[in-house]
Structures are given as C-alpha cells and as structure tokens.
Amino acid sequence: MHLPHASLDIAYPNWRVKPAVVFAQDRVKLCSPAAAQTGVRVGMRRGGVNTLCPQAESFLYNPAAEQRALDAVALALLQYTPELALADNNTFLLKVTASLALFNGPRRLGQRIRATMHAQSFGIHLSMAPTAKGAWLLATASRPQARRALKQATLQRRLDTLPCSRLPEAQACLAWLDSIGCVTLGDLRKLPRSGLQRRTHQAMLPALDAAYGLAPETFKWIVPPPAFNHCIQLVERIEHADAIQFVAHRLFEQLCGWLAAHQLAVTRLTLTLQHEHGRQARPPTPLPLTLGAPSWQIDHLLGLLKEHLHHHVLDAPVIAVALHTLETLPRAPASDQLFPQPGSLPVDHLRLLERLTARLGSDCILQPCPMADHRPEVANRWAPLHQKLVPEACIHDANRPFWLLDTPIALSVRQHRPFYGSPLRIIGGPERIEDGWWDGLTIRDYFIAQDQNGTRYWLYQERRRQDGWFLHGLFA
Amino acid sequence: MITEPQAIAGRTLRAEHIHPALWRASQLARPHGRHIDTGFNDLSAQLPGRGWPLGCLVEILAPQPGAGEMQLLRPALIQSAKQRIALIQPPYTPQIAAWANWGGQASQLLWIRPKHATDSLWATEQILRSDTFGAALLWQSTVRSQALRRLHLAAQQSSTLFIVVRPLTAARQASPAPLRLIAQPNPGGLSISILKRRGGVLEGLITLPLYTNNRSADSAHATLDRRASSARKPGHRVPELAR
C-alpha cells in the first residue's frame, strides 16, 4: 500500500481542489494537481513556483510529522494483519495470506483497507501480488488497472512491462541500461545474469529476483507500542459536537488496530477534547466511554460515541482530540458451546444497555440494589448500572405497595379520616416501623387504606409527632 | 335472508379456513404468535389466544397512573422469570421489596427514567428492537398515534410483552394497539372492560378479585386500643373511623 501524497495529505487536506506545494530544502517535493496545471514541477525552486502559481499554499516538508502520521496509519492497518512492514517511499507491506479468509477474500479486504485509509484521510495506491517486492513495484509504478496480480504468472506479465527506472536498485546504471536498449524489467531479465552481476549494482539482481518470487524476502515487522495514547491536532477548530465524530473515527481505527495487534478488548476509554491554550485557556473536556461488554469492533465504538455526542454541547472550540484507553482485557475467545451459559447476559442485551446509558446518561438507567433496612425509602435503593453494589436481602412477608412516593404527601383530615381525593378507609395495619436511630430515629405506624373507588394506599402516621397522615405508597 | 356461503358449498366453511387472519365478528380472533397467560381465568377467556399477546402493543388505560396495572400484570410478569423487565418512565418509584414479595427476582427489574418523553419513546423502541427483554412497560400520558404505530411495528419484530399505560382520557383517541383495556380499581380488586380486541365487543365488566384479606379476615394484627364507649348523648356524632 503506497501513500503517494502523504505530506500533502498531512499538511493540507484540501489539496485535491486547490493548489498546494510542499517544499523540502527550498525545492518542490510534491505539488497538487491544480498547481501542476500551472506548470509547477517537482524539483523547482521556490522563486519559480511564486512566479507560476502565486496563489498556491506552500508548506514545508516536516519529516517528524510525517513519521507520526505513518505510525498512526500503521496502527490502523494492524487491524488487517499482524505482519506489517514499512518499506521505502511511504509504502506499507501487508502480509495478508492468513487474513484473506477472515475478511472474505482479497476484493473485500481491499475495500476495507481503502475505507480505513479514507477515514484516516490519506489517498492510497493499493496493489496485491504474491511477492512483497512485486506488490511494491506495482503500487508505486503501475497504472491503476494493473495493480492487482493474484497469480505468479499475472505478476510476471505485469512486472515485465514496467520500465527499469522504477526499480530503485537499478537507478545507478540506468544510463547504461538505456544505452543498450534495455527499457523494461522484462528486457532486463532476458540479459545474461553473469554479465549483469558484473556490470550493475550488486543489489539489483537480488531485488529483481525478490520481485519475481525467485528469492526469499526478509522484513522488519512493525511492533505496536505497549500503551495506546494518541492525539490528533486539528487543522481547523471544531465548534460542533457532531464533527468530532469524524476525527474520532480516525482515532478509533487506530485503536482497533492496536487492540487487534495485542489481542485485547477495551472496556473503558476516554476521549479528551482539548480547547484553546493561551489567553482563553480552558481545561480539556474528558468524554468517558464505558462499554457494557468488552469490544474491539469499530462500528460498535462509533455507534456508542454517536449516542454520547448526541446530547453533548461543546463549551469551547476544540483544537485537538486525544484518545486513551483506561481499561483493557484480554479478548475472550468466542464461546464454542451450542447453548448459552446460564447466568450470563447475552451480548445484545449488554450492548443495548450501553447504548441506552450513552444516550440517556448513566443516572437515568437504574437497577435494583436493595439494602437490608426496615425504612422503606432506605431499603428501596436503585443504583446506576455501572456501580457495582452488593444487593442485600429484602424484607420478606411484609405487605408492601409496588409504588413508593419519593416524598410523602401530607394528607388533610376530614371527619376524622385522612382524605386523598375521597375519604380513605383504613383496612389494614398498623405496622410499626422503628429504625434508623443512628441518623434520626424513624417511628412510623403504617396503615393500608382504600378510597371510595377501591384504590389502595399506604399511609403512615409519625408516632412521635401527632401531625396527621402521610401518603407514602400505592398498591398498584 | 342472506345465504351463507357454507350452505352453498355444501360443507362447513369457516372464516379461518379462508385465511388465518380472518374471523367472524361473533367470535374471537384465532391466535397467531405467542401468548402468555394473564393468570386470571375470567380475563384470559375474553382475550384472543387466552392471554397477553407477545410482540404486540397492548394498551392499558387507567384512571390514575399506578392504580392497578401492576397487579393486573403481576402473574404474567412473574411468569417471565429470568428475563428482564423494563419499567420506562413509571409514575412513582418502584419498590423492590414489593416485587421480591411477589416472587420475582430483584435483578430482573430495570428502571429507565429519561428526562424527556421523546427519549423514553426512543429507549422503548431500542428495547423492543433488541428483543432481549421479557417485558417492557411504558407509562405515557400524551403520546402521538404515529409514535404508537412505530412502537407497535417495533414490537411485532420481537417477542417482548409490551404494555403502554395511558390515562383514561386516551380512550377516545384512536390507537393502533390491537388490544386495549380499561382497568379501574374497585373495592374488591379491579374491574376490566375491553375497549378493543380482535373479536366481538364485550359488554359489561370483568371483575378480578385481587384482595382476599378484608378487615374482618385480617386478624394478624391486634386492632387499635379503643376505649369503652361512653354513654351516648342525644345528637352526638358517630366517629366514622371506629366501626
């Protein structure tokens, strides 16, 4: 996979429609198509560019930034294979032999890699070949239609038509090759080996053999970092929460590659939105994401983030987005049992809860977590899902209403009866509840009452203070 | 006089033989899909499929939210053991001890209380689409017919017992729910009238006795201490609490 315009992609994402030039040591290193139309060529001096195309945006080549971007790309690509190497000229070599079945064949895999790189906002030339050097040559040199060669014979046919100048090892003796009428790699292979070995660069023949699959190749595989903590500095400031999703997509792709390389699944992560430094400095906004079930799929993570961002309002424009993982687990292998194991909630259910929590907020989804206490309002404890509290035993064999009022309603008394809509008739009780001496003693006598329609209520009287009746619950 | 089609054919031809979704106005619809027993024989007998339909919007109209609907659903909810029950925007705080005393597991319940009504409709739809809950109960005072239709469609793809509890005033509005009940409390329990069902119109009420223990039968507690009644003076008011 070749990144032909990496430095332009990093410096100026709009380069496809607007003129832009990247200079390295005061010479043009790369120019956009719009700049090339005005006559700007690679290797031109700055003065020439200023004359031909004064409106072009100019950027300085930044090797460090490019290296950082390539590292990020490498992480994202680790989703597809653990065997990934960086070759010359901004090209990645992916050994996908073992991944083809998983990703449903080479065509589908190619589509996915393209989508990933599109999300990373890099334009790519993607080629496929049985040998790494062959694939490299096809990616950097060949026409778009002729970049795929799945069989050795096809690769040979494609390579034979490539000019010798495309092979970097042949650069030293290019003039000599040209003078003997050897133009393509096919011509080169027809020449006697012993003569070539004597007259050309010693690295050329091994490189040629490697491209045609006649000699083995060695690679230095990329090793992912032990921790994931990445940040994207934005070219422009973001003022809407929804736009963060596009940036986060890039980060999540990298995260997924990192997780795949380490065989991990993430359960908690934080997206940090960094705001303006300097005069109007604001502390960064953390956006914690908690997952119900460990996950490593990008679609799932993105869906979750979408729900989070749905109700998020940015306090200030965002200039950078950082992502780091808080908690990871080794990936559990898929259960090989036919029937679901008892006691484990299905993954769908956990995903649903996590989506609900993300959209509604964690304090809106509550699970029962009863406390062993006689006071109903204390015993009836509901806790957010992520709080791991130990549920205690409930009171047994007591007649309790299903609905409890958060704040008891003081009832008026008419004709010596508590009144709520209609006079209430006491039909059960009293049940004395006396508890909580450690935080304000509660002594109440609870009664069951029925109104004229037949609805049953749960009333109490404070025993210490004879101040009437309170409605505390409804028998549903 | 209208000649009946079966007489012409010379054999008994029933509406459901033509198409399973057909039924005569005088009979109950043939059940399709799963049903769960209501636990009340009188009520089950009047429902198509002899129970609450699963994967279908069921409306319960109550004069006051929280009055009776949980008692009505209690046997059905207890049956769906191990499956979770979502209570979406209930009118009051559900009491865990009551549920545990009914025989349910506390961990079954999930209380969802969104801040906006639209969020609760969204959450309900998500729950129905995921089809991982045993039952979903939604309390809504005002809900548009389009939203109900959407929820009904979502419910049809699941096998969740889906109940919407609405106020009694909603009885006059049209609703896509195939089953609509009015539940009104009475001194002995609940009286149910069926507003809409797949079948003939039901005249009259179904009375469900919920409370077995009356004051006379309830002898677990000693009655309140009462002073000996003094001699009555003419014109004195009888205290209504003391009976």
XYZ file of C-alpha atoms in Angstrom:
719
model
C 0.000 0.000 0.000
C 1.597 3.205 -1.206
C 0.843 6.686 0.109
C 1.686 8.837 -2.886
C 0.813 12.227 -1.414
C 1.425 11.666 2.278
C 2.957 15.064 3.003
C 0.163 16.905 1.185
C -2.473 14.803 2.975
C -0.971 15.750 6.310
C -0.378 19.424 5.596
C -3.409 20.408 3.551
C -6.414 18.085 3.226
C -7.946 20.323 0.521
C -5.075 19.776 -1.904
C -7.207 17.891 -4.428
C -9.063 21.033 -5.474
C -6.711 23.844 -4.509
C -3.103 24.465 -5.495
C -0.642 23.449 -2.794
C 3.093 22.830 -2.838
C 5.341 21.095 -0.331
C 8.955 22.317 -0.257
C 11.914 20.391 1.032
C 15.164 22.365 1.198
C 13.688 25.099 -0.990
C 12.820 22.707 -3.801
C 9.366 21.422 -4.679
C 8.935 17.960 -3.196
C 5.275 17.488 -4.040
C 2.641 19.587 -5.743
C -1.118 19.252 -6.080
C -2.781 18.705 -9.498
C -4.057 22.288 -9.531
C -0.505 23.567 -9.034
C 0.842 21.157 -11.640
C -1.593 22.579 -14.205
C 0.032 25.991 -13.894
C 3.395 24.427 -14.671
C 4.866 23.715 -11.259
C 7.097 20.655 -11.382
C 8.870 18.574 -8.759
C 12.371 19.894 -8.105
C 11.517 23.514 -8.969
C 12.808 26.350 -6.788
C 10.555 28.495 -4.623
C 11.024 31.533 -6.852
C 9.762 29.643 -9.864
C 6.692 28.464 -8.023
C 5.933 32.006 -6.845
C 6.065 33.215 -10.439
C 3.983 30.417 -11.956
C 1.408 29.916 -9.272
C 1.411 32.732 -6.702
C -1.874 31.641 -5.137
C -0.540 28.208 -4.161
C -0.444 27.349 -0.474
C 3.112 26.412 0.404
C 4.168 24.091 3.179
C 7.487 22.929 4.499
C 8.235 19.233 4.474
C 8.095 18.008 8.074
C 9.708 14.584 8.433
C 8.705 14.249 12.104
C 5.022 14.917 11.409
C 5.109 12.520 8.505
C 6.654 9.825 10.673
C 3.952 10.347 13.301
C 1.257 10.077 10.659
C 2.826 6.909 9.272
C 2.906 5.402 12.758
C -0.803 6.160 13.131
C -1.518 4.616 9.748
C 0.481 1.557 10.737
C -1.659 1.161 13.875
C -4.855 1.360 11.864
C -3.535 -1.207 9.389
C -2.742 -3.670 12.156
C -6.467 -4.448 12.108
C -5.915 -6.454 8.968
C -2.735 -8.349 9.661
C -0.161 -8.526 12.431
C 2.569 -8.821 9.785
C 3.031 -5.265 8.632
C 6.259 -3.648 7.499
C 7.189 -0.164 6.354
C 9.099 -0.098 3.061
C 10.763 2.783 1.176
C 8.837 5.637 -0.325
C 5.947 5.718 2.206
C 4.818 2.229 1.371
C 3.407 -0.367 3.724
C 3.740 -4.073 3.088
C 0.916 -6.170 4.499
C 1.190 -9.929 4.544
C -2.460 -10.883 4.241
C -2.250 -14.574 3.354
C -3.725 -15.553 6.717
C -6.321 -12.757 6.750
C -7.988 -13.423 3.397
C -10.487 -15.947 4.711
C -11.403 -13.725 7.671
C -12.130 -10.701 5.523
C -13.943 -12.631 2.761
C -11.345 -12.591 0.061
C -8.910 -10.122 -1.472
C -11.504 -7.827 -3.031
C -13.375 -7.267 0.212
C -10.151 -6.845 2.128
C -9.046 -4.246 -0.385
C -12.316 -2.359 0.056
C -11.938 -2.357 3.803
C -8.363 -1.121 3.672
C -9.452 1.640 1.309
C -12.251 2.631 3.707
C -9.857 2.684 6.627
C -7.391 4.857 4.791
C -10.161 7.137 3.610
C -11.130 7.610 7.250
C -7.502 8.408 8.011
C -7.747 10.954 5.143
C -4.925 9.501 3.099
C -5.081 8.766 -0.612
C -3.539 5.418 -1.424
C -2.386 3.205 -4.251
C -3.246 -0.336 -3.286
C -1.716 -3.295 -5.051
C -1.731 -7.033 -4.454
C 0.841 -9.549 -5.535
C 2.291 -12.871 -4.392
C 5.631 -11.197 -3.575
C 6.213 -8.138 -1.436
C 8.699 -6.507 -3.790
C 6.373 -7.183 -6.698
C 3.492 -5.571 -4.865
C 5.715 -2.612 -4.005
C 6.619 -2.125 -7.660
C 3.002 -2.387 -8.758
C 1.844 0.082 -6.100
C 4.471 2.713 -6.827
C 4.802 2.344 -10.585
C 1.885 0.675 -12.249
C -1.326 2.008 -13.767
C -4.410 1.785 -11.504
C -5.943 -1.021 -13.587
C -2.836 -3.189 -13.441
C -2.118 -3.162 -9.713
C -3.662 -6.480 -8.819
C -1.906 -9.758 -9.586
C -3.083 -12.692 -7.569
C -1.167 -15.340 -9.533
C 2.538 -15.613 -10.132
C 2.067 -15.618 -13.907
C -0.018 -12.426 -13.853
C 2.534 -10.727 -11.651
C 5.303 -11.711 -14.077
C 3.352 -10.317 -17.019
C 2.614 -7.053 -15.197
C 6.182 -6.599 -13.993
C 7.663 -7.301 -17.416
C 6.022 -4.171 -18.810
C 7.337 -1.826 -16.075
C 10.236 0.456 -17.006
C 13.628 -0.240 -15.392
C 13.702 3.221 -13.884
C 11.008 2.186 -11.418
C 13.339 -0.243 -9.680
C 15.318 1.853 -7.152
C 18.263 -0.544 -7.196
C 18.650 -0.005 -10.959
C 18.987 3.797 -10.675
C 22.816 3.650 -10.598
C 23.152 2.006 -14.007
C 20.064 3.450 -15.653
C 22.018 5.315 -18.342
C 23.928 2.201 -19.311
C 20.769 0.091 -19.454
C 19.137 2.745 -21.580
C 22.046 2.807 -23.972
C 21.869 -0.942 -24.613
C 18.150 -0.685 -25.327
C 17.006 -2.344 -22.153
C 13.859 -0.370 -21.253
C 11.551 -2.650 -19.284
C 12.111 -5.128 -16.494
C 11.222 -7.849 -18.985
C 14.148 -6.789 -21.174
C 16.368 -6.756 -18.120
C 15.533 -10.336 -17.254
C 16.401 -11.551 -20.723
C 20.005 -10.319 -20.357
C 22.592 -12.864 -19.164
C 22.805 -12.908 -15.338
C 26.578 -13.196 -15.056
C 27.144 -10.103 -17.177
C 24.564 -8.111 -15.252
C 26.101 -9.158 -11.969
C 29.481 -7.829 -13.077
C 28.302 -4.618 -14.700
C 25.461 -3.370 -12.442
C 24.857 -2.575 -8.792
C 25.114 -5.685 -6.657
C 21.695 -5.135 -5.054
C 19.851 -5.041 -8.356
C 19.659 -8.725 -9.223
C 18.520 -9.862 -5.724
C 15.824 -7.162 -5.819
C 14.685 -8.350 -9.225
C 14.636 -11.971 -8.062
C 12.628 -10.995 -4.972
C 10.067 -9.170 -7.127
C 9.595 -12.208 -9.361
C 9.456 -14.598 -6.412
C 12.762 -16.327 -7.123
C 14.462 -15.283 -3.870
C 13.132 -15.078 -0.315
C 12.495 -11.694 1.301
C 13.021 -10.551 4.866
C 11.011 -7.880 6.658
C 11.192 -5.902 9.832
C 7.639 -6.166 11.176
C 6.179 -3.156 12.934
C 5.770 -3.666 16.683
C 2.843 -1.720 18.195
C 3.508 0.400 21.291
C 2.583 -1.144 24.662
C 0.050 1.579 25.532
C -2.438 3.448 23.401
C -2.481 7.181 23.837
C -2.955 9.120 20.639
C -3.845 12.647 19.841
C -4.880 14.345 16.621
C -4.100 18.030 16.238
C -6.807 19.514 14.091
C -6.109 21.733 11.111
C -9.177 23.803 11.878
C -11.140 24.330 15.037
C -14.262 22.269 15.623
C -17.293 24.016 17.035
C -19.965 21.324 16.707
C -20.005 18.118 18.673
C -21.102 16.055 15.683
C -17.957 16.937 13.756
C -15.876 15.299 16.472
C -17.144 12.004 15.219
C -15.078 12.219 12.049
C -11.905 12.848 13.997
C -12.795 10.145 16.487
C -13.299 7.733 13.603
C -9.607 8.102 12.770
C -8.617 7.508 16.372
C -10.922 4.534 16.723
C -9.466 2.928 13.600
C -6.043 3.211 15.179
C -7.350 1.909 18.469
C -8.890 -1.108 16.768
C -5.593 -1.878 15.057
C -3.759 -1.582 18.338
C -6.290 -3.818 20.077
C -6.057 -6.383 17.299
C -2.268 -6.438 17.478
C -2.312 -7.042 21.226
C -5.369 -9.333 21.144
C -7.115 -7.065 23.630
C -10.633 -5.787 24.082
C -11.414 -2.416 25.593
C -13.933 -1.784 28.355
C -13.268 1.828 29.312
C -11.720 4.657 27.369
C -11.627 8.414 27.441
C -11.850 10.825 24.578
C -10.338 14.138 25.598
C -11.319 17.295 23.782
C -8.595 19.899 24.091
C -9.540 23.538 23.900
C -7.665 26.713 23.176
C -4.416 27.282 25.031
C -3.125 30.738 25.765
C -5.275 33.627 26.838
C -8.666 31.917 26.857
C -7.237 28.665 28.131
C -9.781 26.108 29.223
C -9.179 22.732 30.765
C -9.715 19.835 28.348
C -13.139 18.183 28.373
C -12.962 14.469 29.052
C -15.628 12.310 27.431
C -15.544 8.952 29.194
C -16.964 5.955 27.365
C -17.835 2.873 29.357
C -18.694 -0.277 27.486
C -21.121 -2.877 28.734
C -19.224 -5.724 27.164
C -15.559 -5.698 26.116
C -15.370 -4.705 22.498
C -12.885 -4.334 19.684
C -15.193 -3.547 16.769
C -15.090 -0.101 15.291
C -18.772 0.040 14.344
C -19.761 -0.634 17.897
C -17.429 2.006 19.325
C -18.542 4.578 16.798
C -22.204 3.915 17.454
C -21.613 4.410 21.133
C -19.764 7.654 20.600
C -22.569 8.911 18.391
C -25.055 8.481 21.216
C -22.673 10.244 23.594
C -22.150 13.180 21.289
C -25.860 13.403 20.607
C -26.536 15.303 23.799
C -23.123 16.821 24.297
C -22.707 20.559 23.886
C -19.221 21.912 23.333
C -18.236 24.661 25.756
C -15.480 25.962 23.537
C -13.987 25.179 20.116
C -11.869 22.057 20.044
C -8.356 22.171 18.671
C -7.199 18.623 19.378
C -8.753 15.285 20.190
C -6.930 12.639 22.222
C -7.918 9.093 22.962
C -6.524 6.803 25.571
C -7.623 3.512 26.982
C -8.278 3.159 30.683
C -9.090 -0.494 30.967
C -8.435 -3.347 28.603
C -8.994 -7.069 28.913
C -7.575 -9.994 27.002
C -10.017 -10.957 24.297
C -12.245 -13.804 25.363
C -12.441 -16.480 22.704
C -15.900 -16.958 21.259
C -17.885 -19.452 23.253
C -17.871 -22.807 21.479
C -20.893 -24.106 23.335
C -24.124 -24.591 21.490
C -26.390 -23.384 24.271
C -25.905 -20.122 26.100
C -24.402 -20.453 29.512
C -26.765 -19.740 32.379
C -26.190 -16.590 34.339
C -24.530 -14.699 31.540
C -26.483 -11.975 29.856
C -26.360 -12.078 26.089
C -24.063 -9.615 24.383
C -27.017 -7.978 22.619
C -28.502 -7.100 25.949
C -25.285 -5.549 27.238
C -24.918 -3.598 24.015
C -28.444 -2.295 24.383
C -27.863 -1.183 27.966
C -24.686 0.546 26.959
C -26.437 2.352 24.130
C -29.217 3.461 26.455
C -26.694 4.635 29.025
C -24.768 6.538 26.403
C -27.808 8.408 25.171
C -29.784 8.958 28.347
C -26.980 9.285 30.870
C -25.994 6.780 33.494
C -28.272 8.221 36.193
C -31.347 7.500 34.085
C -30.932 3.726 33.929
C -31.196 2.155 37.330
C -31.033 -1.364 38.602
C -32.368 -2.586 41.942
C -29.856 -2.752 44.706
C -31.899 -3.270 47.878
C -30.481 -2.562 51.317
C -31.319 -4.527 54.419
C -33.203 -1.834 56.278
C -36.701 -1.514 57.628
C -37.283 2.009 56.463
C -38.847 1.622 53.004
C -37.212 4.685 51.469
C -33.753 3.491 52.543
C -34.263 -0.165 51.705
C -35.509 0.708 48.239
C -32.151 1.635 46.745
C -31.736 1.930 42.983
C -28.238 2.291 41.605
C -26.826 3.185 38.175
C -25.736 0.202 36.136
C -22.021 0.758 36.350
C -21.996 0.961 40.164
C -21.118 -2.445 41.450
C -23.003 -2.531 44.759
C -23.853 -5.718 46.548
C -27.622 -6.197 46.765
C -28.789 -7.129 50.236
C -31.808 -9.094 51.271
C -35.273 -7.563 51.107
C -37.851 -7.688 53.829
C -39.932 -10.814 53.466
C -43.566 -11.498 54.200
C -44.495 -7.882 54.548
C -47.276 -6.263 52.614
C -45.553 -3.563 50.631
C -47.001 -1.432 47.846
C -45.330 -1.574 44.448
C -45.171 2.178 44.071
C -43.412 4.335 46.588
C -43.622 8.114 46.637
C -40.297 9.919 46.740
C -41.620 12.497 49.138
C -44.574 11.514 51.288
C -47.649 13.663 50.782
C -49.231 15.155 53.891
C -52.939 14.362 53.814
C -55.696 16.526 55.153
C -58.116 15.070 57.653
C -61.823 15.441 57.111
C -64.321 13.990 59.508
C -61.529 12.205 61.355
C -60.434 10.426 58.211
C -57.439 11.012 56.016
C -58.595 12.497 52.750
C -56.989 11.957 49.321
C -59.467 12.586 46.555
C -62.077 10.913 48.655
C -62.164 9.894 52.325
C -59.890 6.934 52.938
C -60.999 3.921 54.920
C -58.358 2.124 56.954
C -58.444 -1.569 56.152
C -55.100 -2.843 57.387
C -52.405 -2.049 59.875
C -50.849 -0.747 61.849
C -47.397 -1.997 61.069
C -44.846 -0.260 63.181
C -41.512 0.536 61.604
C -38.914 1.800 64.022
C -35.399 2.073 62.726
C -32.541 4.378 61.962
C -31.547 5.506 65.439
C -28.150 6.362 64.034
C -29.459 9.037 61.678
C -32.657 10.433 63.080
C -34.969 7.903 64.606
C -37.961 6.990 62.465
C -41.008 5.629 64.242
C -43.992 5.258 61.998
C -47.213 3.324 62.047
C -48.123 2.200 58.544
C -51.721 1.579 57.532
C -53.345 0.310 54.376
C -56.256 2.463 53.292
C -58.738 2.284 50.500
C -60.577 5.117 48.869
C -64.108 5.071 47.580
C -63.069 3.864 44.142
C -61.148 0.969 45.601
C -57.575 2.165 45.078
C -55.378 1.064 47.940
C -52.879 3.387 49.537
C -50.116 3.029 52.045
C -50.308 5.668 54.746
C -48.314 6.373 57.822
C -48.506 8.383 60.970
C -45.426 9.673 62.709
C -45.648 8.295 66.191
C -43.601 10.913 67.977
C -45.288 13.852 66.346
C -49.030 13.583 66.073
C -49.182 15.680 62.933
C -51.516 13.757 60.782
C -51.337 11.318 57.915
C -48.831 10.921 55.148
C -49.298 9.067 51.886
C -46.209 7.007 51.128
C -47.206 4.439 48.529
C -49.746 2.975 46.153
C -50.711 -0.632 45.872
C -50.531 -0.832 42.127
C -82.215 -13.542 4.234
C -78.577 -13.830 3.373
C -77.489 -17.198 2.154
C -74.428 -18.322 3.983
C -71.508 -19.390 1.847
C -71.113 -22.745 3.549
C -74.646 -23.631 2.663
C -73.809 -23.116 -0.983
C -70.627 -25.121 -0.785
C -72.462 -27.857 0.991
C -69.855 -28.277 3.688
C -68.803 -26.324 6.744
C -66.615 -23.480 5.627
C -65.203 -21.333 8.384
C -63.746 -17.903 8.110
C -60.375 -19.028 9.432
C -60.167 -21.679 6.725
C -60.121 -18.973 4.110
C -57.279 -17.090 5.760
C -55.789 -17.424 9.232
C -56.157 -13.680 9.818
C -59.917 -13.760 9.235
C -62.516 -14.195 11.927
C -66.208 -13.621 12.306
C -67.443 -10.645 14.245
C -69.134 -13.013 16.666
C -66.006 -14.957 17.586
C -62.545 -14.191 18.947
C -59.647 -13.952 16.521
C -57.547 -17.035 16.074
C -54.326 -16.523 17.928
C -51.136 -16.261 15.991
C -47.865 -15.648 17.695
C -47.109 -16.409 21.300
C -49.231 -15.548 24.266
C -48.596 -15.506 27.958
C -51.289 -16.418 30.437
C -52.755 -13.487 32.327
C -53.206 -15.530 35.493
C -56.882 -14.529 35.680
C -59.176 -17.090 34.106
C -62.053 -14.670 33.599
C -59.820 -12.267 31.738
C -57.952 -14.919 29.731
C -61.227 -16.303 28.440
C -62.051 -12.975 26.850
C -58.723 -12.440 25.109
C -57.773 -13.887 21.722
C -55.120 -16.511 22.385
C -56.239 -16.757 26.013
C -53.502 -14.495 27.287
C -51.441 -11.391 26.773
C -50.072 -11.361 23.232
C -46.292 -11.146 22.962
C -44.725 -8.932 20.335
C -47.734 -6.669 20.151
C -48.733 -3.310 21.525
C -51.167 -3.657 24.429
C -52.729 -0.551 25.916
C -53.995 -0.344 29.452
C -55.955 2.762 30.296
C -56.048 3.584 33.965
C -57.820 6.476 35.691
C -54.719 7.202 37.723
C -51.215 6.032 36.872
C -50.069 3.340 39.242
C -53.602 2.262 40.090
C -53.912 -1.390 39.466
C -51.922 -2.064 36.317
C -49.066 -3.786 38.106
C -51.496 -6.032 39.970
C -53.096 -6.863 36.661
C -49.785 -7.737 35.046
C -48.250 -9.342 38.104
C -48.947 -13.021 37.251
C -47.698 -12.540 33.690
C -44.568 -10.720 34.798
C -43.744 -13.319 37.432
C -44.006 -15.999 34.746
C -41.305 -14.380 32.653
C -38.695 -15.464 35.143
C -35.046 -14.706 34.421
C -35.942 -12.272 31.687
C -35.542 -8.629 32.391
C -38.427 -6.237 32.738
C -38.021 -2.625 31.727
C -40.109 -0.037 33.564
C -39.945 3.063 31.413
C -40.968 6.364 32.972
C -43.116 4.892 35.750
C -45.189 7.422 37.695
C -43.620 6.601 41.056
C -40.577 4.809 42.415
C -40.971 1.056 42.086
C -40.442 -0.692 45.398
C -38.068 -3.621 45.178
C -39.398 -5.288 48.332
C -42.887 -5.491 46.832
C -41.562 -7.169 43.712
C -39.488 -9.592 45.792
C -42.535 -10.444 47.885
C -44.494 -11.217 44.751
C -41.875 -13.844 43.993
C -39.829 -12.016 41.388
C -36.095 -11.610 41.367
C -34.928 -8.121 42.157
C -32.277 -8.205 39.432
C -34.995 -8.640 36.800
C -36.180 -5.070 37.054
C -34.666 -2.162 35.218
C -35.940 1.327 35.871
C -35.480 3.738 32.995
C -36.390 7.342 33.699
C -35.398 9.531 30.768
C -35.511 13.266 31.152
C -37.673 13.806 28.069
C -40.679 11.976 26.715
C -39.037 11.588 23.306
C -36.107 9.852 24.954
C -38.416 7.384 26.622
C -40.035 6.561 23.288
C -36.575 6.125 21.765
C -35.473 3.896 24.645
C -38.619 1.796 24.292
C -38.021 1.339 20.605
C -34.430 0.292 21.219
C -35.549 -2.207 23.848
C -38.152 -3.684 21.542
C -35.781 -3.902 18.614
C -33.096 -5.638 20.639
C -35.626 -8.257 21.780
C -33.620 -9.131 24.870
C -36.189 -8.048 27.448
C -39.031 -10.219 28.679
C -41.358 -7.305 29.141
C -41.379 -3.569 28.562
C -43.825 -1.318 30.372
C -44.166 2.258 29.263
C -46.097 4.952 31.086
C -47.013 7.867 28.881
C -49.676 10.470 29.427
C -49.520 12.036 25.982
C -48.264 10.073 23.041
C -48.956 10.631 19.376
C -50.589 7.977 17.298
C -47.609 7.848 14.908
C -45.282 7.099 17.798
C -47.566 4.309 18.974
C -47.696 2.863 15.479
C -43.928 2.925 15.299
C -43.650 1.188 18.650
C -46.201 -1.380 17.564
C -44.142 -2.126 14.459
C -41.002 -2.479 16.569
C -42.867 -4.760 18.964
C -44.010 -7.003 16.140
C -40.414 -7.917 15.394
C -39.819 -9.023 18.953
C -41.323 -11.431 21.432
C -41.492 -8.929 24.263
C -44.601 -8.346 26.326
C -45.135 -4.687 25.579
C -47.619 -2.673 27.612
C -48.327 1.038 27.367
C -50.190 2.548 30.302
C -52.134 5.665 29.372
C -54.674 7.825 31.138
C -58.376 7.166 30.770
C -58.830 10.221 28.567
C -56.929 8.419 25.799
C -59.868 6.056 25.367
C -61.457 8.467 22.929
C -58.381 8.640 20.695
C -57.735 6.071 18.006
C -54.819 3.776 18.599
C -53.033 1.121 16.532
C -52.983 -1.238 19.514
C -54.877 -4.466 18.763
C -55.776 -4.855 22.434
C -56.939 -2.021 24.663
C -58.196 -2.481 28.180
C -59.562 -0.120 30.767
C -58.554 -1.049 34.287
C -60.459 0.595 37.088
C -59.992 -0.238 40.724
C -62.970 -1.416 42.729
C -63.166 -2.268 46.411
C -62.507 -5.950 45.790
C -59.826 -5.587 43.186
C -60.030 -4.462 39.578
C -62.746 -4.214 37.019
C -61.621 -4.559 33.439
C -63.511 -3.504 30.389
C -62.204 -4.328 26.966
C -62.221 -1.299 24.730
C -60.817 -3.045 21.691
C -59.882 -6.583 20.866
C -59.743 -8.837 17.855
C -63.190 -10.208 18.317
C -66.646 -9.104 19.253
C -67.499 -6.264 21.548
C -67.607 -7.278 25.174
C -70.483 -5.781 27.093
C -70.019 -5.448 30.787
C -67.075 -5.641 33.090
C -64.714 -8.412 34.088
C -64.164 -8.273 37.817
C -60.869 -9.538 39.060
C -60.695 -10.176 42.805
C -57.235 -9.097 43.888
C -57.563 -8.620 47.621
C -58.579 -11.594 49.652
C -57.874 -10.126 53.041
C -60.504 -7.725 54.228
C -60.535 -6.071 57.549
C -62.556 -8.895 59.057
C -60.292 -11.603 57.699
C -57.141 -9.721 58.588
C -56.538 -10.868 62.126
C -52.754 -10.868 62.013
C -52.607 -7.580 63.857
C -54.363 -6.609 67.006
C -56.885 -3.869 66.477
C -56.200 -0.459 67.894
C -56.946 0.019 71.523
C -60.337 1.505 71.939
C -61.862 2.961 74.980
C -65.093 1.598 76.194
C -67.823 3.576 74.587
C -69.277 6.138 76.840
C -72.901 6.647 77.233
C -74.297 8.353 74.194
C -75.769 11.720 74.440
C -78.536 12.652 72.146
C -77.270 14.275 68.934
C -73.666 13.059 69.205
C -71.708 12.259 66.030
C -70.566 8.725 65.494
C -66.829 8.593 64.809
C -66.521 7.204 61.326
C -63.126 5.583 61.821
C -64.300 3.345 64.651
C -66.555 0.728 63.254
